Coordinates of C-alpha atoms and ligand atoms in Angstrom, one line a residue:
Chain O
M539 CA 69.0 107.9 94.0
G540 CA 72.5 106.5 95.1
F541 CA 74.2 103.6 96.4
E542 CA 71.8 102.4 98.9
S543 CA 70.3 99.7 96.6
F544 CA 73.9 98.4 95.1
G545 CA 75.2 95.0 95.9
T546 CA 74.0 92.7 98.6
V547 CA 74.7 95.1 101.4
S548 CA 75.5 98.7 101.1
F549 CA 77.0 100.6 103.6
T550 CA 76.7 104.1 102.2
A551 CA 74.2 105.9 99.7
E552 CA 75.5 109.3 98.7
A553 CA 78.0 110.0 96.1
K554 CA 78.8 112.1 93.1
V555 CA 79.1 109.0 91.0
A556 CA 75.7 107.8 92.2
D557 CA 74.7 107.8 88.5
F558 CA 76.4 104.4 88.1
V559 CA 73.6 102.9 90.0
T560 CA 71.0 104.7 87.4
Y561 CA 73.1 103.3 84.5
L562 CA 72.9 99.5 85.9
E563 CA 69.2 100.1 86.0
Q564 CA 69.4 101.0 82.3
G565 CA 71.4 97.9 81.6
K566 CA 74.9 99.6 81.4
V567 CA 78.1 99.2 83.6
M568 CA 79.9 102.5 83.2
A569 CA 83.5 103.8 83.8
T570 CA 84.3 107.5 84.0
Q571 CA 86.7 109.6 81.6
C572 CA 88.0 113.0 82.9
K573 CA 86.9 115.5 80.5
N574 CA 90.0 117.6 80.9
C575 CA 93.1 115.3 80.8
G576 CA 91.4 111.9 79.7
A577 CA 92.2 109.8 82.6
K578 CA 89.8 106.7 82.8
Y579 CA 88.9 105.5 85.9
F580 CA 87.1 102.3 87.5
P581 CA 85.6 102.5 90.1
P582 CA 84.2 105.5 88.3
Q583 CA 85.1 109.1 89.8
M584 CA 84.0 112.6 88.9
D585 CA 87.3 113.8 90.6
C586 CA 90.7 113.8 88.8
P587 CA 93.7 113.8 91.3
R588 CA 95.8 114.0 88.2
C589 CA 94.9 117.4 87.1
L590 CA 92.2 118.3 89.6
S591 CA 89.3 118.5 87.6
T592 CA 86.0 117.6 88.9
D593 CA 84.4 117.3 85.4
A594 CA 84.2 113.6 84.1
E595 CA 82.3 111.8 81.7
W596 CA 80.3 108.4 81.9
F597 CA 81.4 105.7 79.5
E598 CA 80.1 102.2 78.7
V599 CA 82.3 99.2 79.7
K600 CA 82.0 97.0 76.7
G601 CA 83.4 94.0 75.2
S602 CA 85.0 91.0 76.9
G603 CA 87.9 91.0 79.5
K604 CA 90.2 88.5 81.1
L605 CA 89.5 87.2 84.5
I606 CA 93.0 87.2 86.4
T607 CA 92.1 85.9 89.5
Y608 CA 89.4 84.5 91.7
T609 CA 88.2 82.9 95.1
T610 CA 85.0 81.3 96.3
V611 CA 84.1 82.6 99.7
Q612 CA 82.5 80.2 101.7
Y613 CA 81.5 82.3 105.0
G614 CA 80.4 85.9 104.3
P615 CA 80.5 88.7 106.6
S616 CA 77.4 89.9 108.3
G617 CA 74.4 90.2 105.5
F618 CA 75.9 87.9 103.3
E619 CA 75.4 84.7 105.3
N620 CA 72.7 83.6 102.9
D621 CA 74.9 84.5 99.8
A622 CA 77.8 82.2 100.7
P623 CA 79.2 80.4 98.4
Y624 CA 79.9 83.2 96.1
T625 CA 82.9 83.7 93.8
L626 CA 84.8 86.9 93.7
V627 CA 87.0 87.9 90.7
I628 CA 89.2 90.6 89.2
V629 CA 88.8 91.0 85.4
D630 CA 91.2 93.0 83.1
F631 CA 89.5 95.2 80.3
A632 CA 91.0 97.1 77.6
D633 CA 92.2 100.6 78.4
G634 CA 93.6 99.6 81.6
L635 CA 90.3 99.0 83.6
R636 CA 90.5 96.5 86.1
I637 CA 87.3 95.4 87.6
F638 CA 86.2 93.5 90.7
G639 CA 83.1 91.7 91.3
R640 CA 81.2 88.7 91.6
L641 CA 81.2 85.6 89.0
S642 CA 77.7 84.5 87.6
R643 CA 76.5 81.5 89.7
D644 CA 75.9 79.8 86.4
I645 CA 79.9 79.4 86.2
K646 CA 80.9 76.3 88.7
E647 CA 84.0 76.9 90.7
S648 CA 85.6 73.8 88.8
D649 CA 85.2 75.4 85.3
I650 CA 86.8 78.6 86.5
K651 CA 90.0 79.4 84.5
I652 CA 92.5 82.1 84.8
G653 CA 92.6 83.8 81.5
M654 CA 88.9 82.9 80.7
D655 CA 87.0 85.6 78.7
V656 CA 83.7 87.3 80.6
K657 CA 81.8 90.2 80.1
V658 CA 80.4 92.6 82.6
V659 CA 76.6 92.5 83.2
P660 CA 74.0 94.5 85.2
V661 CA 72.1 91.8 87.4
K662 CA 69.0 92.4 89.6
L663 CA 69.2 91.0 92.9
A664 CA 66.3 90.2 95.5
D665 CA 64.5 93.0 97.1
D666 CA 64.8 95.0 94.4
R667 CA 68.7 96.0 94.9
I668 CA 70.8 95.6 91.9
S669 CA 74.6 94.9 91.0
Y670 CA 76.8 93.6 88.1
E671 CA 78.4 90.2 87.7
F672 CA 80.5 88.9 85.2
Q673 CA 79.5 86.0 82.7
R674 CA 80.9 83.8 80.4
A675 CA 81.8 86.2 77.1
Chain M
M467 CA 121.9 112.7 113.6
E468 CA 121.1 111.0 116.4
E469 CA 121.0 107.2 116.3
V470 CA 117.8 105.4 117.6
A471 CA 117.5 102.2 119.3
I472 CA 115.3 99.9 120.9
V473 CA 115.8 99.2 124.6
G474 CA 112.7 97.4 126.0
V475 CA 110.4 95.0 124.2
G476 CA 107.2 93.2 125.7
Q477 CA 104.1 91.4 124.9
S478 CA 101.4 89.7 126.9
T479 CA 100.1 86.3 126.1
F480 CA 98.0 86.1 123.1
T481 CA 95.0 84.4 123.8
R482 CA 91.3 84.5 122.2
K483 CA 89.9 85.8 125.6
C484 CA 92.0 87.7 127.6
G485 CA 89.6 88.4 130.9
V486 CA 91.4 91.5 131.8
S487 CA 90.5 95.1 130.6
V488 CA 92.2 97.0 128.0
R489 CA 94.2 99.0 130.4
E490 CA 95.4 95.9 132.2
L491 CA 96.2 94.0 129.0
C492 CA 98.7 97.1 127.8
F493 CA 100.2 97.0 131.4
Q494 CA 101.4 93.4 130.9
A495 CA 103.4 94.3 127.8
Y496 CA 104.4 97.5 129.2
K497 CA 105.7 95.9 132.3
E498 CA 107.9 93.3 130.3
A499 CA 109.2 96.2 128.2
M500 CA 110.2 98.1 131.0
E501 CA 111.7 95.9 133.7
G502 CA 115.5 95.6 133.7
L503 CA 115.8 99.0 132.3
D504 CA 117.8 102.0 134.2
I505 CA 114.4 104.5 133.5
T506 CA 111.0 104.8 135.0
K507 CA 107.9 106.0 133.6
D508 CA 109.1 109.8 134.4
D509 CA 112.0 109.2 131.6
I510 CA 109.2 108.5 128.8
D511 CA 108.8 111.6 126.9
A512 CA 105.7 110.6 124.9
S513 CA 103.6 107.7 124.0
I514 CA 102.2 106.1 120.9
V515 CA 99.2 103.9 121.3
C516 CA 98.2 101.6 118.2
S517 CA 95.2 99.7 117.4
A518 CA 92.6 99.5 114.9
P519 CA 89.4 101.6 116.1
E520 CA 86.6 99.5 114.9
Y521 CA 87.4 97.1 117.5
D522 CA 87.5 99.6 120.5
K523 CA 84.6 100.0 122.7
Q524 CA 86.9 102.6 124.5
R525 CA 87.0 105.9 122.7
T526 CA 90.3 107.6 122.2
P527 CA 92.1 104.8 124.2
S528 CA 95.7 106.7 124.2
G529 CA 94.3 108.8 126.9
L530 CA 93.3 106.2 128.9
I531 CA 96.2 104.1 128.7
S532 CA 98.8 107.1 129.2
E533 CA 96.6 107.4 132.6
Y534 CA 96.7 104.0 133.9
L535 CA 100.6 104.0 133.2
E536 CA 101.0 107.4 134.9
L537 CA 102.5 108.9 131.7
T538 CA 100.4 112.2 132.1
P539 CA 101.3 114.9 131.2
K540 CA 103.2 113.7 128.7
P541 CA 101.9 113.9 125.0
T542 CA 100.2 111.0 123.7
F543 CA 98.5 109.9 120.7
Y544 CA 96.9 107.4 118.6
V545 CA 98.1 105.8 115.4
E546 CA 96.2 103.0 112.9
S547 CA 97.3 101.1 110.0
V548 CA 95.1 98.2 110.8
C549 CA 97.5 95.1 111.3
S550 CA 100.5 97.4 111.0
S551 CA 99.9 99.7 113.7
S552 CA 102.3 99.3 115.7
S553 CA 105.1 99.2 113.1
T554 CA 103.8 102.4 112.2
G555 CA 104.0 103.4 115.9
L556 CA 107.6 102.6 115.7
R557 CA 108.2 104.6 112.7
V558 CA 106.8 107.4 114.2
A559 CA 108.8 107.1 117.5
W560 CA 111.9 106.9 115.3
S561 CA 111.0 110.2 114.0
L562 CA 110.1 112.0 116.9
I563 CA 113.4 110.9 118.4
K564 CA 115.4 111.7 115.1
S565 CA 113.9 115.0 115.0
G566 CA 115.3 115.5 118.3
L567 CA 111.8 116.2 120.0
H568 CA 112.0 113.7 122.4
K569 CA 114.9 111.3 123.7
V570 CA 112.6 108.1 125.1
V571 CA 109.2 107.2 123.4
A572 CA 107.1 104.2 124.4
V573 CA 105.0 102.4 121.5
I574 CA 102.1 100.5 123.1
G575 CA 99.9 98.2 120.7
F576 CA 97.0 96.2 121.8
Q577 CA 93.7 94.8 120.5
K578 CA 90.8 93.0 122.3
M579 CA 88.9 91.4 119.9
S580 CA 87.0 89.3 122.5
E581 CA 85.4 92.7 123.4
L582 CA 83.2 92.2 120.5
T583 CA 80.4 89.6 120.1
S584 CA 80.6 87.5 117.0
R585 CA 77.9 89.5 115.4
E586 CA 79.8 92.8 116.0
A587 CA 83.1 91.0 114.5
A588 CA 81.0 89.9 111.3
E589 CA 79.7 93.4 111.0
R590 CA 83.3 94.8 110.9
M591 CA 84.6 92.0 108.6
G592 CA 82.1 93.2 106.2
R593 CA 83.4 96.8 106.2
G594 CA 87.1 96.1 105.8
G595 CA 87.0 96.6 101.9
D596 CA 85.8 99.9 100.0
I597 CA 82.4 100.3 101.3
I598 CA 81.0 101.4 98.1
W599 CA 82.6 99.4 95.4
E600 CA 83.8 96.3 97.2
S601 CA 82.2 95.4 100.4
P602 CA 78.8 95.2 98.4
F603 CA 80.0 92.1 97.0
G604 CA 80.9 90.5 100.3
I605 CA 84.7 90.8 100.2
T606 CA 86.9 89.8 103.5
M607 CA 90.2 89.7 104.5
P608 CA 90.6 86.1 103.6
A609 CA 89.2 86.4 100.3
G610 CA 91.8 89.2 99.2
Y611 CA 94.7 87.1 100.0
A612 CA 93.0 84.1 98.6
M613 CA 93.1 86.1 95.4
Y614 CA 96.6 86.4 95.3
A615 CA 97.2 82.7 96.2
R616 CA 95.0 81.9 93.2
A617 CA 97.0 84.0 90.9
H618 CA 100.5 83.0 92.4
M619 CA 99.3 79.3 92.0
A620 CA 98.6 80.1 88.3
K621 CA 101.6 82.0 87.5
Y622 CA 104.1 80.0 89.3
D623 CA 102.6 76.7 89.9
T624 CA 102.7 77.2 93.7
T625 CA 100.6 74.4 95.4
E626 CA 98.3 74.4 98.2
E627 CA 100.7 71.8 99.7
Q628 CA 103.6 74.2 99.8
M629 CA 101.0 76.5 101.6
A630 CA 100.7 73.9 104.2
M631 CA 104.2 73.7 104.7
V632 CA 104.5 77.2 106.0
R633 CA 101.8 76.4 108.6
V634 CA 103.7 73.5 109.5
K635 CA 106.9 75.1 110.1
N636 CA 105.4 78.0 111.9
S637 CA 103.2 75.3 114.1
S638 CA 106.5 73.8 115.1
Y639 CA 107.9 76.8 116.6
G640 CA 104.5 78.3 118.0
A641 CA 104.3 75.0 120.0
R642 CA 107.5 76.2 121.8
N643 CA 106.4 79.9 122.1
P644 CA 104.5 80.3 125.8
K645 CA 103.1 83.4 124.5
A646 CA 101.3 81.8 121.2
N647 CA 97.6 81.2 121.3
Y648 CA 98.1 78.0 119.2
R649 CA 100.6 75.9 120.3
K650 CA 99.6 72.6 118.5
E651 CA 102.0 71.2 115.8
L652 CA 100.3 70.8 112.7
S653 CA 101.0 68.2 109.8
I654 CA 100.4 68.7 106.1
D655 CA 97.5 66.6 106.1
D656 CA 95.9 68.5 109.2
V657 CA 96.0 71.8 107.1
M658 CA 95.0 70.1 103.9
N659 CA 92.1 68.6 105.5
S660 CA 90.9 71.7 107.2
D661 CA 87.6 73.3 105.9
V662 CA 87.9 75.7 103.0
I663 CA 87.2 79.3 104.2
T664 CA 88.0 80.9 100.8
S665 CA 89.2 78.9 98.2
P666 CA 92.1 78.0 98.1
L667 CA 92.7 78.7 101.8
K668 CA 91.5 76.5 104.4
M669 CA 91.0 77.1 108.0
F670 CA 94.8 76.4 108.9
D671 CA 96.0 78.5 106.5
C672 CA 94.4 81.4 108.2
C673 CA 95.7 83.1 111.7
A674 CA 93.0 83.7 114.1
N675 CA 92.2 87.2 115.7
C676 CA 93.1 87.4 119.2
D677 CA 93.5 89.5 122.6
G678 CA 96.9 90.9 122.9
S679 CA 99.2 93.8 123.7
S680 CA 102.9 94.6 123.0
S681 CA 105.2 97.2 123.7
I682 CA 108.4 99.1 122.4
I683 CA 110.6 101.2 124.4
V684 CA 112.6 103.7 121.8
A685 CA 115.6 105.6 123.0
R686 CA 118.0 108.3 121.5
G687 CA 121.5 106.5 121.1
D688 CA 123.2 108.0 124.0
V689 CA 120.4 107.3 126.3
A690 CA 120.2 103.9 125.1
K691 CA 123.7 103.0 125.9
R692 CA 123.3 104.3 129.2
V693 CA 120.0 102.4 130.0
S694 CA 120.3 99.3 128.3
K695 CA 123.0 96.4 128.2
I696 CA 122.2 95.5 124.6
P697 CA 120.7 98.2 122.8
I698 CA 119.2 97.1 119.4
W699 CA 119.5 99.7 116.7
V700 CA 116.9 100.6 114.2
I701 CA 118.8 100.9 111.1
G702 CA 116.4 101.1 108.5
V703 CA 112.8 102.0 108.2
G704 CA 110.6 101.6 105.2
A705 CA 106.8 102.3 104.7
A706 CA 104.4 102.3 101.6
T707 CA 100.7 101.8 100.7
D708 CA 98.9 100.3 97.9
T709 CA 95.1 101.0 97.0
M710 CA 92.4 99.8 99.1
T711 CA 90.3 98.4 96.3
M712 CA 91.8 95.0 94.9
S713 CA 90.8 96.3 91.3
G714 CA 93.3 99.2 92.0
R715 CA 96.3 96.8 92.2
K716 CA 99.0 96.7 89.8
S717 CA 99.9 93.1 90.6
V718 CA 98.2 90.0 92.0
T719 CA 101.0 87.9 92.6
G720 CA 103.1 90.1 94.7
L721 CA 102.5 92.9 97.6
E722 CA 104.0 96.0 96.0
C723 CA 103.5 98.0 99.4
S724 CA 106.1 95.2 101.0
Q725 CA 108.4 95.5 97.8
E726 CA 108.7 99.2 98.0
A727 CA 108.8 99.3 102.1
A728 CA 111.6 96.8 101.8
R729 CA 113.8 98.8 98.9
Q730 CA 113.5 102.0 101.5
A731 CA 114.6 99.9 104.6
Y732 CA 117.5 98.4 102.6
E733 CA 118.5 101.0 101.3
M734 CA 118.8 103.0 104.5
A735 CA 120.2 100.3 106.5
G736 CA 122.6 99.3 103.5
V737 CA 122.4 96.1 103.8
K738 CA 120.7 93.4 101.4
P739 CA 118.2 90.5 101.6
E740 CA 121.1 88.2 102.0
D741 CA 122.5 90.4 104.8
I742 CA 119.3 89.2 107.2
D743 CA 119.9 86.6 109.7
V744 CA 116.7 86.3 111.1
A745 CA 113.2 87.5 110.0
E746 CA 109.7 88.1 111.0
V747 CA 107.1 88.5 108.3
H748 CA 103.5 89.1 108.1
D749 CA 101.8 85.4 107.7
C750 CA 98.5 86.5 108.2
F751 CA 97.7 83.6 105.8
T752 CA 100.3 81.0 104.6
I753 CA 100.2 82.7 101.1
S754 CA 101.1 85.8 103.0
E755 CA 104.5 84.3 104.0
I756 CA 105.5 82.7 100.6
L757 CA 104.6 86.1 98.9
A758 CA 107.0 87.9 101.4
Y759 CA 109.9 85.7 100.9
E760 CA 109.6 87.0 97.2
D761 CA 108.5 90.8 98.0
L762 CA 111.4 91.0 100.6
G763 CA 114.1 89.3 98.3
F764 CA 114.6 86.4 100.1
A765 CA 113.9 84.3 96.9
K766 CA 112.9 85.5 93.3
P767 CA 109.6 86.2 92.2
G768 CA 107.7 82.8 91.5
E769 CA 110.6 81.1 93.8
G770 CA 109.2 81.5 97.5
A771 CA 107.3 78.1 97.5
R772 CA 110.7 76.5 97.0
L773 CA 112.3 78.1 99.9
I774 CA 109.8 76.6 102.4
E775 CA 109.7 73.3 100.3
E776 CA 113.5 73.1 101.0
K777 CA 113.2 74.1 104.7
Q778 CA 115.5 77.0 104.0
T779 CA 113.2 79.4 106.5
Y780 CA 113.4 77.1 109.5
A781 CA 115.8 78.2 112.2
D782 CA 118.9 76.2 110.8
G783 CA 118.0 77.3 107.3
K784 CA 119.5 79.9 104.9
I785 CA 117.2 82.6 106.2
P786 CA 115.0 81.7 109.3
V787 CA 111.5 83.2 109.3
N788 CA 109.0 83.4 111.9
V789 CA 110.7 81.2 114.3
D790 CA 108.4 82.2 117.1
G791 CA 105.5 80.9 115.4
G792 CA 104.6 83.5 113.5
L793 CA 100.9 85.2 113.3
L794 CA 99.6 81.7 112.3
S795 CA 100.6 80.3 115.8
K796 CA 100.7 83.5 118.0
G797 CA 97.6 84.6 116.8
H798 CA 97.1 88.4 115.4
P799 CA 95.6 90.9 117.7
I800 CA 95.7 93.6 115.2
G801 CA 97.2 96.6 116.9
A802 CA 99.9 94.4 118.9
T803 CA 101.1 92.3 116.1
G804 CA 104.0 94.6 114.8
G805 CA 105.2 95.1 118.1
S806 CA 105.4 91.3 119.2
Q807 CA 107.4 90.7 115.7
I808 CA 109.6 93.3 116.8
R809 CA 110.0 91.8 120.2
T810 CA 111.1 88.6 118.7
I811 CA 113.7 90.0 116.6
V812 CA 115.2 92.2 119.5
R813 CA 115.3 89.0 121.5
Q814 CA 117.1 87.0 118.7
L815 CA 119.5 89.8 118.4
R816 CA 120.1 90.0 122.1
G817 CA 120.7 86.3 122.0
E818 CA 117.6 85.7 124.2
A819 CA 115.5 83.8 122.0
T820 CA 115.8 80.5 124.1
E821 CA 112.7 78.7 122.3
A822 CA 114.5 79.0 119.0
Q823 CA 117.9 81.1 118.8
V824 CA 119.2 81.5 115.7
K825 CA 123.0 81.4 116.4
G826 CA 124.7 84.6 116.3
A827 CA 122.0 86.7 114.4
E828 CA 123.1 90.3 114.0
I829 CA 120.9 91.9 111.5
G830 CA 117.0 91.0 111.7
L831 CA 114.2 92.3 109.7
V832 CA 110.5 92.7 110.5
H833 CA 107.7 92.9 107.9
N834 CA 104.4 94.1 108.8
V835 CA 101.5 94.8 106.5
G836 CA 97.9 96.3 107.2
G837 CA 94.9 94.9 105.5
V838 CA 95.4 92.8 102.1
G839 CA 98.6 94.4 101.3
Q840 CA 97.4 98.0 101.8
Y841 CA 100.1 99.4 104.4
G842 CA 103.2 97.9 104.3
N843 CA 106.2 98.4 106.8
V844 CA 109.6 97.0 106.8
T845 CA 112.0 97.3 109.6
I846 CA 115.8 96.6 110.1
L847 CA 117.6 96.0 113.2
R848 CA 121.0 95.3 114.3
R849 CA 122.7 94.5 117.3
Ligands
ZN1232 ZN1 92.1 114.7 85.0

């Protein structure tokens, strides 16, 4: 299984990091760490351009992060027409991990504050699709 | 090493629907660029064609355009850096001449967005981000810039009204530009009351995609002096990149690709921001122009909004910016946009910008960005 079920619309399936989706189904949002030089990556990648190793291990993104910016999209691209409005955010976690994604619909736009604490959580979408979102920590 | 100059510039009218074929569209810009020059097509050693391929129906359009302009058998090829493709084209032309390989190179940028149905355009819009990690969330180009806007507002107290002031300025110049797509003057209220596209950006904070073409004829110094009355010298070229993913960005309050490209261009040209007499910056959104003021050193970080509030970027201000209407008024035919910006600065430095001439302009700057701060190009020109 690959990325074909990830997000509202997926555009490609195969990747060496497809286990990311398997972990999501197990309730975990994972990042990778190079086994050779220790570099940490999100988005996850098995290949390390810093030391050229192709061997990485998974670790879970835990705890809370800080929301650093956001926008609420009113008009989505193809496949997202019925999804809008939705809020896209960037969140900073420990170890220099910065993660992009959606904010939970439970948080109203007027309640969003830059600097607020959020956690990243796997979520099931319609039609057996899966993703992650940020929720109030 | 040989000096490099721009001897000819041209662009088509930018419009929502040009009603001609891509080759005919390109001819419009090429004709304006070549007219009045003491050279013919046979003097062009190579051509560089610039567009964003996802919008092209014709596969490998450089061969087709080369044929239509009768530039065969001279080499032609295609370059792409989305919205900054034709600035990349100029950079490559500059290199080809500097290397001694060629004496005259034609750069031709185009985009015919109207060739796509709105459904096809929306489909391409969905693939502008990293297709594994960010597009599945529904990211768009405006959303990327909106996130920069939101962070800039939070860090520096930049307001939506100040962003609207950029549109008001650019619309006042766009109204005088016969080649601009949008020629109405807009007020702060017009902008503030327009529909939210992706908060905090509203409809009039955004430029419109268009059909259009641009052309730049670039020549070796000795040839330039012979064929052109007022050659415009390319004295600094800078280029840089940033991550495709938004999560990879170190800064969300400035475009690092612009900062780095500017640093290179200023260093090569041996000039400082305060030496620039007139500038074209990549105002795909109002916030983009404010970021550019700061990234190019026209204002300190966080003080970009004050520059527009004080009207310092109007034609009679300290540093005139986008006095042709910018992308916001002219429209944004992706592959043609950089060439249009370059054309404006060349006309300013020649003293031919009758619609809004900056008096005595001698040094000009062009800032052209591809994607959401992904590809940065800064070019400095001197009379
Ligand atoms: Zn490594």
